[in-house]
CSV table of N, CA and C in Angstrom, one decimal:
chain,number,residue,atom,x,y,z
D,1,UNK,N,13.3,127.4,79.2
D,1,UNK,CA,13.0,128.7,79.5
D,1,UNK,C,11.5,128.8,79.9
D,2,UNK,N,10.5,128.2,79.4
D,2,UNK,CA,9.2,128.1,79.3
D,2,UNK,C,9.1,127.6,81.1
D,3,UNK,N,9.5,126.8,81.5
D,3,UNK,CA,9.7,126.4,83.1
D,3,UNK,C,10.1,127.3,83.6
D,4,UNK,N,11.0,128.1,83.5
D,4,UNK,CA,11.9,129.1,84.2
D,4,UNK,C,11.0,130.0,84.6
D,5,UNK,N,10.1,130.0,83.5
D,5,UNK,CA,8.7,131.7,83.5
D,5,UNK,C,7.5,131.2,84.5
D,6,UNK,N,7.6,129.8,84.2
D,6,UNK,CA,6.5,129.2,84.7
D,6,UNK,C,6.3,129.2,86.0
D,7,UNK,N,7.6,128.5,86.5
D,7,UNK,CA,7.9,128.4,88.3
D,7,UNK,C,8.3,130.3,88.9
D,8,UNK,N,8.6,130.7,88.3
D,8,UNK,CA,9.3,132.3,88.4
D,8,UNK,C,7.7,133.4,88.7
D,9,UNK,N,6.9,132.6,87.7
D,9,UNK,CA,5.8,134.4,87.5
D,9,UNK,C,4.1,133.1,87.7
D,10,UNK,N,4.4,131.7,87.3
D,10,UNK,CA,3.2,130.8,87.1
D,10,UNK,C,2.3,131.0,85.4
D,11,UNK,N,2.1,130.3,85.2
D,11,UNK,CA,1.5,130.8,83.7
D,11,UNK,C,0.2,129.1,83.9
D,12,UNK,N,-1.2,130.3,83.8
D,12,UNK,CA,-2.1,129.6,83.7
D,12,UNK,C,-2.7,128.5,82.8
D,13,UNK,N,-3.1,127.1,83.5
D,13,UNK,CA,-3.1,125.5,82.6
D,13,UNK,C,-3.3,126.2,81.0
D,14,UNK,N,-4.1,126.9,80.7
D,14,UNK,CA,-4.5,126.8,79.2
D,14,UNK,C,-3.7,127.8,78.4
D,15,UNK,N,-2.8,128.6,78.9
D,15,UNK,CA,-1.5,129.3,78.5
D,15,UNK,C,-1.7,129.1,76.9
D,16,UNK,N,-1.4,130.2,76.4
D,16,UNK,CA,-1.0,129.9,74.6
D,16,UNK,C,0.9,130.5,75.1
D,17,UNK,N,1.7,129.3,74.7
D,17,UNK,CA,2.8,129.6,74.8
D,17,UNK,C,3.2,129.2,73.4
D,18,UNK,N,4.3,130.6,73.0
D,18,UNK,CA,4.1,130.2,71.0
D,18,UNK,C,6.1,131.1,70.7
D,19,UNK,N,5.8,130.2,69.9
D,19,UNK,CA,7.8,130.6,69.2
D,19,UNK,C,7.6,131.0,67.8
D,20,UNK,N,8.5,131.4,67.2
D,20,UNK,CA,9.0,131.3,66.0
D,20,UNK,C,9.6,130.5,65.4
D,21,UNK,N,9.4,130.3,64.0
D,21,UNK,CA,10.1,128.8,63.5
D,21,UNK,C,10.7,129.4,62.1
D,22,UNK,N,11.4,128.8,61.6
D,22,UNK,CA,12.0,129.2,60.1
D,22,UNK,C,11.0,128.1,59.8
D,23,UNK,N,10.1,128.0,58.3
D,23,UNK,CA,9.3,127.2,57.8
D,23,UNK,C,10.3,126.0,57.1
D,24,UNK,N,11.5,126.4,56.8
D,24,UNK,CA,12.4,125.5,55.7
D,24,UNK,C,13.5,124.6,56.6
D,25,UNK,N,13.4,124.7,58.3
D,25,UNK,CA,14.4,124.0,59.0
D,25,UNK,C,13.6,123.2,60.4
D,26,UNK,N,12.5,123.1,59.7
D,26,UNK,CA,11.2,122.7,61.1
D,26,UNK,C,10.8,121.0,60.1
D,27,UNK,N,11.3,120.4,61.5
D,27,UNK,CA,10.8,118.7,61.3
D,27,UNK,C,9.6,118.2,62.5
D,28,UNK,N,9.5,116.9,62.2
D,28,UNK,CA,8.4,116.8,63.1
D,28,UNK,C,9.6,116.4,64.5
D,29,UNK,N,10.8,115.9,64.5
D,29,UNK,CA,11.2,115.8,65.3
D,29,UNK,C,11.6,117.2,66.3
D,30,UNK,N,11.8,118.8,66.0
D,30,UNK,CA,12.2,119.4,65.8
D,30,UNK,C,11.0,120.6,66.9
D,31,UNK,N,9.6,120.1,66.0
D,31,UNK,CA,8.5,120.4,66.6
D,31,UNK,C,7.9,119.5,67.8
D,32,UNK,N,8.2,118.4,68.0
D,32,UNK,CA,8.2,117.7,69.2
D,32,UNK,C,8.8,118.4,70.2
D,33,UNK,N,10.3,118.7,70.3
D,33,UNK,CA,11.1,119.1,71.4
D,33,UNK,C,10.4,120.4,71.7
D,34,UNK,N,9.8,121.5,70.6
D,34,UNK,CA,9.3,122.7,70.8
D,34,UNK,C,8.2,122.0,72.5
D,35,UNK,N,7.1,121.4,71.8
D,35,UNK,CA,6.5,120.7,72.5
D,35,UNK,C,6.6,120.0,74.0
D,36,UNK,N,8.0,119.1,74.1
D,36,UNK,CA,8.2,119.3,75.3
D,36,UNK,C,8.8,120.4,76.0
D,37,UNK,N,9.1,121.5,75.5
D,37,UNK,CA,10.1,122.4,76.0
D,37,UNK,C,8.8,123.5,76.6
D,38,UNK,N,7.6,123.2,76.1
D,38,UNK,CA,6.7,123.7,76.6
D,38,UNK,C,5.8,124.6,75.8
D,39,UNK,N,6.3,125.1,74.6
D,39,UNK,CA,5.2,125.4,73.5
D,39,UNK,C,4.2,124.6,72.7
D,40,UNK,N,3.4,125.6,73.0
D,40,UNK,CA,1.8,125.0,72.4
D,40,UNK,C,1.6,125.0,70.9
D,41,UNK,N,2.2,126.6,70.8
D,41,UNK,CA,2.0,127.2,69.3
D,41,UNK,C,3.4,127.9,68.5
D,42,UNK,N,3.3,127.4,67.1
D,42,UNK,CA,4.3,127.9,66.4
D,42,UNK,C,3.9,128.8,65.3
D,43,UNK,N,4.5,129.9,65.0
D,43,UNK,CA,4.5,131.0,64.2
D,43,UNK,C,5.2,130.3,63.2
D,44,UNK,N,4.7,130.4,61.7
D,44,UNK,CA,5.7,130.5,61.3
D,44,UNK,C,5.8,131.9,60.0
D,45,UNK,N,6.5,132.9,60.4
D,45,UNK,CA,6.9,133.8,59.6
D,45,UNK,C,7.1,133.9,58.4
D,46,UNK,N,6.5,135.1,57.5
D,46,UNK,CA,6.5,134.8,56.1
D,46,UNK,C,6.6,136.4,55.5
D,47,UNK,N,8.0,136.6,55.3
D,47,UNK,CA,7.5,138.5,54.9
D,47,UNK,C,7.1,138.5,53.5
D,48,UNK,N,7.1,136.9,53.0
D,48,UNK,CA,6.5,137.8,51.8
D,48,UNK,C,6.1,136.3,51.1
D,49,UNK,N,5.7,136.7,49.5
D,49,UNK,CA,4.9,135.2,48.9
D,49,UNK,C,5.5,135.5,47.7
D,50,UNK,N,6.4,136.4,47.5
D,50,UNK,CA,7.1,136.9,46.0
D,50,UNK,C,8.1,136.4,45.8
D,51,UNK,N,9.0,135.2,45.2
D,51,UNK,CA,10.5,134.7,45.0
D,51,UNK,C,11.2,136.3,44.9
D,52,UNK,N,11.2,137.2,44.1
D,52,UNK,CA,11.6,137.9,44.3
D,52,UNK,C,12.3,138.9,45.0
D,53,UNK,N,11.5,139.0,46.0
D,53,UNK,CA,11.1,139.7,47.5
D,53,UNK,C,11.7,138.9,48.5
D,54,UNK,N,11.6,137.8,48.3
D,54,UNK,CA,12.4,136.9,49.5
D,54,UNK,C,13.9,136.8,49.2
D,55,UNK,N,14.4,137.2,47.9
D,55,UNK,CA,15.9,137.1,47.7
D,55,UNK,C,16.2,138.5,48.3
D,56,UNK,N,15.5,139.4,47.7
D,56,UNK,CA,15.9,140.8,48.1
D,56,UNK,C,16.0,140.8,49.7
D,57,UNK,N,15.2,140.3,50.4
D,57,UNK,CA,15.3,140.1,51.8
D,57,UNK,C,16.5,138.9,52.7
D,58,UNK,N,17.0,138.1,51.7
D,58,UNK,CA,17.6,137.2,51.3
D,58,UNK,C,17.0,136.1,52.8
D,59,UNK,N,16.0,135.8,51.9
D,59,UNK,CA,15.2,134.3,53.0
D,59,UNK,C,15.8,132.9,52.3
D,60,UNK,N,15.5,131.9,52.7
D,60,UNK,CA,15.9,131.0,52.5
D,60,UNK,C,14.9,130.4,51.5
D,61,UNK,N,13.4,130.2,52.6
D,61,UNK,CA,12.4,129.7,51.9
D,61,UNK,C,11.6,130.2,50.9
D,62,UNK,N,11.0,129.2,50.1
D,62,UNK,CA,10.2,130.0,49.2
D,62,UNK,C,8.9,129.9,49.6
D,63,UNK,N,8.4,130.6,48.2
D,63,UNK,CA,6.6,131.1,48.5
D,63,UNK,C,5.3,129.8,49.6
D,64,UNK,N,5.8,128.6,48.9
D,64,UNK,CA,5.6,127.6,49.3
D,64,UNK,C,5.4,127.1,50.8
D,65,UNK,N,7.1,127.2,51.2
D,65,UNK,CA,8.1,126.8,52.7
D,65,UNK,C,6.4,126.7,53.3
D,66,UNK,N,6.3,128.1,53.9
D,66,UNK,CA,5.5,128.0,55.8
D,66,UNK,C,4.1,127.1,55.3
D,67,UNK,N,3.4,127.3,54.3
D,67,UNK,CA,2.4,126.8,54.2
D,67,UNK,C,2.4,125.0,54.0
D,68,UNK,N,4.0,124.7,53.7
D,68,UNK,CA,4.1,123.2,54.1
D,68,UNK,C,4.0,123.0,55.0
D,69,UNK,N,5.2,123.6,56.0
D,69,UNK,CA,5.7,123.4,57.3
D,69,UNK,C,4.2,123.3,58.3
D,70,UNK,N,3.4,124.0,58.5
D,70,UNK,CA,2.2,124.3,59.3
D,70,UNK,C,1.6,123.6,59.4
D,71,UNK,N,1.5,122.3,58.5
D,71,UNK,CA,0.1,121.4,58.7
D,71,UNK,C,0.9,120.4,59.6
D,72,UNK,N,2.0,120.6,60.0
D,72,UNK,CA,3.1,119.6,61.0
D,72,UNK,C,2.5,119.6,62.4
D,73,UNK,N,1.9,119.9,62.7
D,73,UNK,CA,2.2,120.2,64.8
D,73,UNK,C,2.1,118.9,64.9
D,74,UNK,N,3.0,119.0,66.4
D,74,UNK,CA,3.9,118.0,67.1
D,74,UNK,C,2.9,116.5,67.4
D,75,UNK,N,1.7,117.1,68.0
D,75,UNK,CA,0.6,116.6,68.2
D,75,UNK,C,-0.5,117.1,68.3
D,76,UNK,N,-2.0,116.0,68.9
D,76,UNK,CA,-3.1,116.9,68.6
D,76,UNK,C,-2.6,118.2,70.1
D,77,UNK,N,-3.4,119.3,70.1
D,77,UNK,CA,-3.4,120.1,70.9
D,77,UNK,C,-2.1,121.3,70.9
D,78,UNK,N,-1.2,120.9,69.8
D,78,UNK,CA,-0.7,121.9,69.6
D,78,UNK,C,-1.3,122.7,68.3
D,79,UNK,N,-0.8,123.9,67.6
D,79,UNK,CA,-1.3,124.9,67.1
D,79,UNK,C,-0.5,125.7,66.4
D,80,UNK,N,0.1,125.6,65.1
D,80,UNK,CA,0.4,126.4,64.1
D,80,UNK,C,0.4,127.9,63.4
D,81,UNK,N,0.7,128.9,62.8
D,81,UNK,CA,0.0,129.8,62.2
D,81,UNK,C,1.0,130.5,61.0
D,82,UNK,N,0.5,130.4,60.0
D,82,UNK,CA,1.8,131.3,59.1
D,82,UNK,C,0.8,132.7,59.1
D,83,UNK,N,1.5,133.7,58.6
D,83,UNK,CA,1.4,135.2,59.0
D,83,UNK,C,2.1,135.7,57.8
D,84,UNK,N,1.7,136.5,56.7
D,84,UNK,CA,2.6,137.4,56.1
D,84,UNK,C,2.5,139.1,56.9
């Protein structure tokens, strides 16, 4: 998709190109392919840091997940972020 936008509209060399990730189904293999597929940067989403809150919302991950997941990027030059 990231090509498709690229060759279609052009997106400039230093582009921040960035996705969404579940923190609790993200590998390093997983974050490589992000990587060749042409993302820079990964979100990783967090609506909350309460076990509670996360069942009520019914997440997977716990309070923990994104803030493991995030120190992963693919390589140097890519770029992470958890967010509540």
């Amino acid at each position: 998709m990231v090509r498709a936008i690229r060759d279609e509209f052009g997106l400039a060399p230093d582009a921040e190109v960035t996705t969404e990730a579940n923190p609790e189904s993200v590998d390093p293999a997983y974050l490589a392919a992000l990587r060749q597929g042409g993302f820079n940067r990964v979100s990783f989403g967090m609506q909350s840091a309460r076990r509670h809150v996360l069942q009520v919302l019914d997440r997977t991950h716990t309070p923990a997940g994104p803030r493991r997941a995030s120190p992963r990027p693919a390589r140097p030059g890519s770029s992470t972020s958890t967010s509540t």
